[in-house]
Each structure stands twice: as structure tokens, then as C-alpha cells.
Amino acid sequence: VQLQASGGGLVQAGGSLRLSCVVSGGTFTNYIMGWFRQAPGEEREFVARISWAGRVTRYADSVKGRFTISRDNAKNTVTLQMNSLKPEDTAIYYCAADKDYPFKGNDAWGQGTQVTVSS
């Protein structure tokens, strides 16, 4: 399975961005989908995930209430809507796929998309 992420960019604090990840080469509904991020000099960290049918979502405490993950199983796409962005959200964001829990991206990773939030 291949993951192609897009939608990153530069935004001022308080602004919004929408990341998308298109999946190909596999059965999309076989995968839990989610996002991780990695800031410069930091370890990669979990951001959000969504279950196979989209009924269950989980978020890192740092983004809860500001980010929303969703999926469109007809379009093989997972989306991360990021609102009220903060400078500490600056990172490379990676979409990931996993067939089962725990969600660690064991099956596939996207190439990453840069998100930069200026103060």
C-alpha cells in the first residue's frame, strides 16, 4: 500500500491547515489510519488516528479540541483538519496505516508534509 500526503504549508499562529493522505495499492478499509509528526530535534509523536470505518477517533492531548481526523472510504482518503495552530505544531506530518491496534504505522508511511506555524 502507498500513502501520498499533501496540504502542508506556512501559516500564522491561530490559522488553519488541512492535510490529506490518499491511499493506493491496497484495500483502504483494511487499515486504521492516522497521523504522526516530528519536530526538529524531537522524536516522532502520535497525533491522531481513526478506525477502519471511521467510528472511533483518538487524539494526542496536545491537539485535542483543535485537530479533527476524518476519512472518506469511497475516496481512499484520510484528512487532518488543523485549527487554532500554534508554533509548537511546527513539524513534518506523516500519515500512516496499520491493520490493527496498537496503532504504530506498521504497514505503511507517507512521505511527510511540512507544517510551519509562525508566531
Tab-separated table of N, CA and C in Angstrom:
chain	number	residue	atom	x	y	z
A	1	VAL	N	0.840	-1.172	0.000
A	1	VAL	CA	0.000	0.000	0.000
A	1	VAL	C	0.889	1.240	0.000
A	2	GLN	N	0.464	2.276	-0.735
A	2	GLN	CA	1.221	3.518	-0.820
A	2	GLN	C	0.382	4.673	-0.294
A	3	LEU	N	1.053	5.592	0.424
A	3	LEU	CA	0.393	6.743	1.010
A	3	LEU	C	1.023	8.012	0.447
A	4	GLN	N	0.187	8.940	0.013
A	4	GLN	CA	0.643	10.209	-0.538
A	4	GLN	C	-0.004	11.343	0.238
A	5	ALA	N	0.817	12.059	1.012
A	5	ALA	CA	0.309	13.156	1.841
A	5	ALA	C	0.489	14.494	1.136
A	6	SER	N	-0.405	15.412	1.443
A	6	SER	CA	-0.320	16.765	0.876
A	6	SER	C	-1.021	17.739	1.807
A	7	GLY	N	-0.819	19.044	1.545
A	7	GLY	CA	-1.568	20.056	2.254
A	7	GLY	C	-0.790	20.871	3.266
A	8	GLY	N	0.474	20.540	3.470
A	8	GLY	CA	1.254	21.325	4.418
A	8	GLY	C	1.544	22.718	3.888
A	9	GLY	N	2.152	23.544	4.743
A	9	GLY	CA	2.496	24.881	4.314
A	9	GLY	C	2.863	25.756	5.485
A	10	LEU	N	2.904	27.063	5.233
A	10	LEU	CA	3.241	28.060	6.239
A	10	LEU	C	1.985	28.824	6.606
A	11	VAL	N	1.739	28.950	7.901
A	11	VAL	CA	0.545	29.641	8.370
A	11	VAL	C	0.882	30.391	9.649
A	12	GLN	N	0.187	31.464	9.901
A	12	GLN	CA	0.386	32.199	11.139
A	12	GLN	C	-0.326	31.505	12.296
A	13	ALA	N	0.150	31.744	13.489
A	13	ALA	CA	-0.484	31.188	14.678
A	13	ALA	C	-1.958	31.588	14.704
A	14	GLY	N	-2.787	30.624	15.058
A	14	GLY	CA	-4.226	30.847	15.053
A	14	GLY	C	-4.900	30.446	13.754
A	15	GLY	N	-4.106	30.186	12.747
A	15	GLY	CA	-4.642	29.816	11.447
A	15	GLY	C	-4.972	28.339	11.339
A	16	SER	N	-5.342	27.945	10.127
A	16	SER	CA	-5.768	26.570	9.877
A	16	SER	C	-5.064	25.994	8.652
A	17	LEU	N	-4.905	24.691	8.676
A	17	LEU	CA	-4.429	23.939	7.522
A	17	LEU	C	-5.187	22.625	7.474
A	18	ARG	N	-5.247	22.070	6.266
A	18	ARG	CA	-5.913	20.789	6.078
A	18	ARG	C	-4.958	19.853	5.357
A	19	LEU	N	-4.614	18.764	6.016
A	19	LEU	CA	-3.741	17.759	5.418
A	19	LEU	C	-4.587	16.622	4.858
A	20	SER	N	-4.157	16.104	3.738
A	20	SER	CA	-4.836	14.956	3.140
A	20	SER	C	-3.825	13.861	2.846
A	21	CYS	N	-4.317	12.643	2.866
A	21	CYS	CA	-3.469	11.485	2.557
A	21	CYS	C	-4.297	10.523	1.709
A	22	VAL	N	-3.814	10.285	0.505
A	22	VAL	CA	-4.506	9.372	-0.408
A	22	VAL	C	-3.791	8.032	-0.405
A	23	VAL	N	-4.572	6.983	-0.304
A	23	VAL	CA	-4.020	5.621	-0.211
A	23	VAL	C	-4.285	4.863	-1.501
A	24	SER	N	-3.278	4.162	-1.977
A	24	SER	CA	-3.439	3.359	-3.181
A	24	SER	C	-2.725	2.022	-3.001
A	25	GLY	N	-3.106	1.066	-3.818
A	25	GLY	CA	-2.428	-0.220	-3.804
A	25	GLY	C	-2.884	-1.178	-2.740
A	26	GLY	N	-3.975	-0.870	-2.093
A	26	GLY	CA	-4.477	-1.761	-1.054
A	26	GLY	C	-5.945	-1.479	-0.788
A	27	THR	N	-6.537	-2.279	0.080
A	27	THR	CA	-7.940	-2.081	0.450
A	27	THR	C	-7.994	-1.114	1.617
A	28	PHE	N	-8.442	0.093	1.345
A	28	PHE	CA	-8.378	1.185	2.315
A	28	PHE	C	-9.059	0.833	3.637
A	29	THR	N	-10.182	0.153	3.548
A	29	THR	CA	-10.936	-0.137	4.763
A	29	THR	C	-10.297	-1.239	5.610
A	30	ASN	N	-9.206	-1.816	5.152
A	30	ASN	CA	-8.457	-2.779	5.969
A	30	ASN	C	-7.555	-2.095	6.988
A	31	TYR	N	-7.422	-0.767	6.875
A	31	TYR	CA	-6.422	-0.060	7.659
A	31	TYR	C	-7.012	0.959	8.611
A	32	ILE	N	-6.490	0.941	9.824
A	32	ILE	CA	-6.599	2.089	10.710
A	32	ILE	C	-5.666	3.152	10.124
A	33	MET	N	-6.119	4.385	10.081
A	33	MET	CA	-5.305	5.455	9.510
A	33	MET	C	-5.024	6.513	10.549
A	34	GLY	N	-3.918	7.199	10.370
A	34	GLY	CA	-3.614	8.243	11.342
A	34	GLY	C	-2.446	9.109	10.917
A	35	TRP	N	-2.080	9.979	11.840
A	35	TRP	CA	-1.011	10.931	11.593
A	35	TRP	C	-0.034	10.955	12.764
A	36	PHE	N	1.235	11.077	12.417
A	36	PHE	CA	2.297	11.330	13.364
A	36	PHE	C	2.981	12.628	12.929
A	37	ARG	N	3.788	13.169	13.806
A	37	ARG	CA	4.573	14.344	13.437
A	37	ARG	C	5.938	14.287	14.102
A	38	GLN	N	6.878	14.981	13.468
A	38	GLN	CA	8.227	15.044	14.015
A	38	GLN	C	8.759	16.452	13.858
A	39	ALA	N	9.044	17.077	14.997
A	39	ALA	CA	9.631	18.408	15.009
A	39	ALA	C	11.150	18.287	14.997
A	40	PRO	N	11.843	19.331	14.578
A	40	PRO	CA	13.313	19.286	14.540
A	40	PRO	C	13.894	18.940	15.904
A	41	GLY	N	14.766	17.949	15.924
A	41	GLY	CA	15.423	17.552	17.157
A	41	GLY	C	14.558	16.761	18.120
A	42	GLU	N	13.347	16.420	17.667
A	42	GLU	CA	12.430	15.678	18.535
A	42	GLU	C	12.143	14.308	17.952
A	43	GLU	N	11.614	13.435	18.783
A	43	GLU	CA	11.189	12.132	18.306
A	43	GLU	C	9.823	12.259	17.636
A	44	ARG	N	9.553	11.304	16.761
A	44	ARG	CA	8.249	11.279	16.115
A	44	ARG	C	7.177	11.005	17.169
A	45	GLU	N	6.047	11.702	17.082
A	45	GLU	CA	4.985	11.524	18.068
A	45	GLU	C	3.629	11.326	17.390
A	46	PHE	N	2.790	10.616	18.076
A	46	PHE	CA	1.435	10.355	17.612
A	46	PHE	C	0.610	11.638	17.649
A	47	VAL	N	-0.235	11.826	16.636
A	47	VAL	CA	-1.126	12.984	16.583
A	47	VAL	C	-2.597	12.551	16.662
A	48	ALA	N	-3.009	11.678	15.757
A	48	ALA	CA	-4.418	11.283	15.710
A	48	ALA	C	-4.556	9.990	14.920
A	49	ARG	N	-5.641	9.261	15.204
A	49	ARG	CA	-5.931	8.063	14.425
A	49	ARG	C	-7.436	7.894	14.298
A	50	ILE	N	-7.827	7.094	13.295
A	50	ILE	CA	-9.234	6.847	13.040
A	50	ILE	C	-9.401	5.388	12.649
A	51	SER	N	-10.443	4.772	13.148
A	51	SER	CA	-10.658	3.334	12.940
A	51	SER	C	-11.087	3.035	11.512
A	52	TRP	N	-11.173	1.759	11.186
A	52	TRP	CA	-11.405	1.307	9.830
A	52	TRP	C	-12.641	1.946	9.182
A	53	ALA	N	-13.742	1.981	9.925
A	53	ALA	CA	-14.977	2.543	9.374
A	53	ALA	C	-15.163	4.008	9.759
A	54	GLY	N	-14.231	4.533	10.553
A	54	GLY	CA	-14.315	5.934	10.925
A	54	GLY	C	-15.137	6.226	12.161
A	55	ARG	N	-15.492	5.196	12.907
A	55	ARG	CA	-16.375	5.416	14.061
A	55	ARG	C	-15.615	5.854	15.308
A	56	VAL	N	-14.338	5.486	15.375
A	56	VAL	CA	-13.569	5.765	16.588
A	56	VAL	C	-12.349	6.609	16.232
A	57	THR	N	-12.189	7.689	16.954
A	57	THR	CA	-11.020	8.548	16.764
A	57	THR	C	-10.308	8.752	18.096
A	58	ARG	N	-9.030	8.993	18.012
A	58	ARG	CA	-8.221	9.297	19.195
A	58	ARG	C	-7.228	10.396	18.841
A	59	TYR	N	-6.929	11.228	19.831
A	59	TYR	CA	-6.038	12.349	19.605
A	59	TYR	C	-5.002	12.451	20.716
A	60	ALA	N	-3.852	12.992	20.363
A	60	ALA	CA	-2.887	13.370	21.378
A	60	ALA	C	-3.477	14.521	22.188
A	61	ASP	N	-3.157	14.560	23.463
A	61	ASP	CA	-3.688	15.626	24.319
A	61	ASP	C	-3.326	17.009	23.783
A	62	SER	N	-2.172	17.118	23.168
A	62	SER	CA	-1.692	18.413	22.699
A	62	SER	C	-2.515	18.992	21.551
A	63	VAL	N	-3.293	18.149	20.863
A	63	VAL	CA	-4.070	18.638	19.717
A	63	VAL	C	-5.571	18.484	19.920
A	64	LYS	N	-5.964	17.862	21.011
A	64	LYS	CA	-7.382	17.607	21.259
A	64	LYS	C	-8.160	18.925	21.290
A	65	GLY	N	-9.286	18.939	20.579
A	65	GLY	CA	-10.102	20.139	20.516
A	65	GLY	C	-9.711	21.098	19.415
A	66	ARG	N	-8.546	20.880	18.808
A	66	ARG	CA	-8.087	21.766	17.728
A	66	ARG	C	-7.992	21.021	16.388
A	67	PHE	N	-7.645	19.757	16.441
A	67	PHE	CA	-7.477	18.943	15.228
A	67	PHE	C	-8.647	17.971	15.108
A	68	THR	N	-9.014	17.675	13.868
A	68	THR	CA	-10.055	16.689	13.605
A	68	THR	C	-9.598	15.769	12.482
A	69	ILE	N	-9.655	14.479	12.756
A	69	ILE	CA	-9.300	13.494	11.743
A	69	ILE	C	-10.585	12.904	11.175
A	70	SER	N	-10.590	12.656	9.880
A	70	SER	CA	-11.750	12.045	9.231
A	70	SER	C	-11.253	11.201	8.063
A	71	ARG	N	-12.126	10.357	7.567
A	71	ARG	CA	-11.761	9.542	6.410
A	71	ARG	C	-12.950	9.417	5.475
A	72	ASP	N	-12.637	9.293	4.200
A	72	ASP	CA	-13.650	9.060	3.172
A	72	ASP	C	-13.289	7.729	2.515
A	73	ASN	N	-13.999	6.690	2.885
A	73	ASN	CA	-13.656	5.354	2.395
A	73	ASN	C	-13.987	5.178	0.911
A	74	ALA	N	-14.807	6.035	0.372
A	74	ALA	CA	-15.098	5.975	-1.064
A	74	ALA	C	-13.969	6.587	-1.890
A	75	LYS	N	-13.198	7.476	-1.254
A	75	LYS	CA	-12.112	8.162	-1.967
A	75	LYS	C	-10.735	7.745	-1.474
A	76	ASN	N	-10.693	6.750	-0.592
A	76	ASN	CA	-9.403	6.263	-0.049
A	76	ASN	C	-8.562	7.400	0.519
A	77	THR	N	-9.211	8.276	1.257
A	77	THR	CA	-8.535	9.474	1.751
A	77	THR	C	-8.769	9.664	3.240
A	78	VAL	N	-7.715	10.054	3.927
A	78	VAL	CA	-7.822	10.462	5.324
A	78	VAL	C	-7.374	11.915	5.406
A	79	THR	N	-8.076	12.676	6.233
A	79	THR	CA	-7.850	14.120	6.318
A	79	THR	C	-7.613	14.534	7.756
A	80	LEU	N	-6.718	15.490	7.938
A	80	LEU	CA	-6.482	16.069	9.253
A	80	LEU	C	-6.741	17.567	9.143
A	81	GLN	N	-7.825	18.009	9.732
A	81	GLN	CA	-8.148	19.437	9.780
A	81	GLN	C	-7.508	20.013	11.033
A	82	MET	N	-6.647	21.000	10.843
A	82	MET	CA	-5.904	21.580	11.960
A	82	MET	C	-6.306	23.036	12.120
A	83	ASN	N	-6.922	23.346	13.239
A	83	ASN	CA	-7.366	24.712	13.540
A	83	ASN	C	-6.597	25.253	14.738
A	84	SER	N	-6.665	26.550	14.911
A	84	SER	CA	-6.013	27.211	16.057
A	84	SER	C	-4.566	26.761	16.186
A	85	LEU	N	-3.866	26.785	15.083
A	85	LEU	CA	-2.499	26.280	15.080
A	85	LEU	C	-1.582	27.116	15.942
A	86	LYS	N	-0.611	26.455	16.545
A	86	LYS	CA	0.361	27.083	17.422
A	86	LYS	C	1.765	26.850	16.864
A	87	PRO	N	2.708	27.703	17.225
A	87	PRO	CA	4.085	27.477	16.754
A	87	PRO	C	4.617	26.095	17.111
A	88	GLU	N	4.194	25.561	18.241
A	88	GLU	CA	4.665	24.229	18.645
A	88	GLU	C	4.075	23.108	17.802
A	89	ASP	N	3.146	23.417	16.917
A	89	ASP	CA	2.647	22.418	15.967
A	89	ASP	C	3.566	22.275	14.755
A	90	THR	N	4.566	23.135	14.657
A	90	THR	CA	5.510	23.060	13.542
A	90	THR	C	6.231	21.722	13.548
A	91	ALA	N	6.140	21.015	12.426
A	91	ALA	CA	6.729	19.681	12.320
A	91	ALA	C	6.509	19.152	10.911
A	92	ILE	N	7.144	18.043	10.627
A	92	ILE	CA	6.792	17.276	9.435
A	92	ILE	C	5.707	16.290	9.861
A	93	TYR	N	4.630	16.283	9.120
A	93	TYR	CA	3.492	15.427	9.433
A	93	TYR	C	3.470	14.237	8.478
A	94	TYR	N	3.303	13.060	9.063
A	94	TYR	CA	3.302	11.818	8.296
A	94	TYR	C	1.974	11.100	8.478
A	95	CYS	N	1.376	10.683	7.383
A	95	CYS	CA	0.237	9.787	7.515
A	95	CYS	C	0.754	8.349	7.578
A	96	ALA	N	-0.018	7.509	8.227
A	96	ALA	CA	0.413	6.134	8.456
A	96	ALA	C	-0.784	5.197	8.444
A	97	ALA	N	-0.498	3.938	8.185
A	97	ALA	CA	-1.537	2.923	8.118
A	97	ALA	C	-1.137	1.706	8.936
A	98	ASP	N	-2.110	1.115	9.575
A	98	ASP	CA	-1.880	-0.066	10.382
A	98	ASP	C	-3.126	-0.946	10.284
A	99	LYS	N	-2.923	-2.254	10.163
A	99	LYS	CA	-4.090	-3.134	10.039
A	99	LYS	C	-4.769	-3.372	11.371
A	100	ASP	N	-4.023	-3.143	12.469
A	100	ASP	CA	-4.615	-3.433	13.768
A	100	ASP	C	-3.977	-2.563	14.832
A	101	TYR	N	-4.557	-2.580	16.005
A	101	TYR	CA	-4.005	-1.880	17.161
A	101	TYR	C	-2.889	-2.732	17.769
A	102	PRO	N	-1.936	-2.113	18.440
A	102	PRO	CA	-1.767	-0.680	18.641
A	102	PRO	C	-1.349	0.022	17.354
A	103	PHE	N	-1.783	1.247	17.228
A	103	PHE	CA	-1.525	1.993	16.010
A	103	PHE	C	-0.107	2.550	16.046
A	104	LYS	N	0.758	1.994	15.193
A	104	LYS	CA	2.145	2.427	15.132
A	104	LYS	C	2.607	2.658	13.708
A	105	GLY	N	1.705	2.555	12.748
A	105	GLY	CA	2.121	2.700	11.369
A	105	GLY	C	2.929	1.536	10.879
A	106	ASN	N	2.617	0.344	11.326
A	106	ASN	CA	3.410	-0.829	10.979
A	106	ASN	C	3.304	-1.235	9.514
A	107	ASP	N	2.255	-0.765	8.822
A	107	ASP	CA	2.058	-1.247	7.457
A	107	ASP	C	2.505	-0.266	6.375
A	108	ALA	N	2.413	1.021	6.628
A	108	ALA	CA	2.848	1.956	5.599
A	108	ALA	C	2.955	3.364	6.157
A	109	TRP	N	3.840	4.150	5.517
A	109	TRP	CA	4.024	5.562	5.862
A	109	TRP	C	3.992	6.400	4.596
A	110	GLY	N	3.466	7.606	4.738
A	110	GLY	CA	3.567	8.569	3.660
A	110	GLY	C	4.918	9.263	3.709
A	111	GLN	N	5.149	10.151	2.763
A	111	GLN	CA	6.460	10.777	2.628
A	111	GLN	C	6.656	11.968	3.552
A	112	GLY	N	5.593	12.432	4.184
A	112	GLY	CA	5.710	13.581	5.079
A	112	GLY	C	5.402	14.888	4.374
A	113	THR	N	4.773	15.786	5.110
A	113	THR	CA	4.480	17.120	4.585
A	113	THR	C	4.772	18.136	5.686
A	114	GLN	N	5.473	19.200	5.315
A	114	GLN	CA	5.943	20.181	6.291
A	114	GLN	C	4.836	21.148	6.680
A	115	VAL	N	4.658	21.320	7.972
A	115	VAL	CA	3.751	22.331	8.516
A	115	VAL	C	4.585	23.298	9.345
A	116	THR	N	4.511	24.577	9.020
A	116	THR	CA	5.245	25.596	9.748
A	116	THR	C	4.270	26.658	10.225
A	117	VAL	N	4.279	26.893	11.547
A	117	VAL	CA	3.383	27.877	12.143
A	117	VAL	C	4.233	29.005	12.712
A	118	SER	N	4.045	30.194	12.196
A	118	SER	CA	4.821	31.347	12.656
A	118	SER	C	4.081	32.078	13.763
A	119	SER	N	4.861	32.656	14.655
A	119	SER	CA	4.255	33.366	15.801
A	119	SER	C	3.986	34.824	15.473
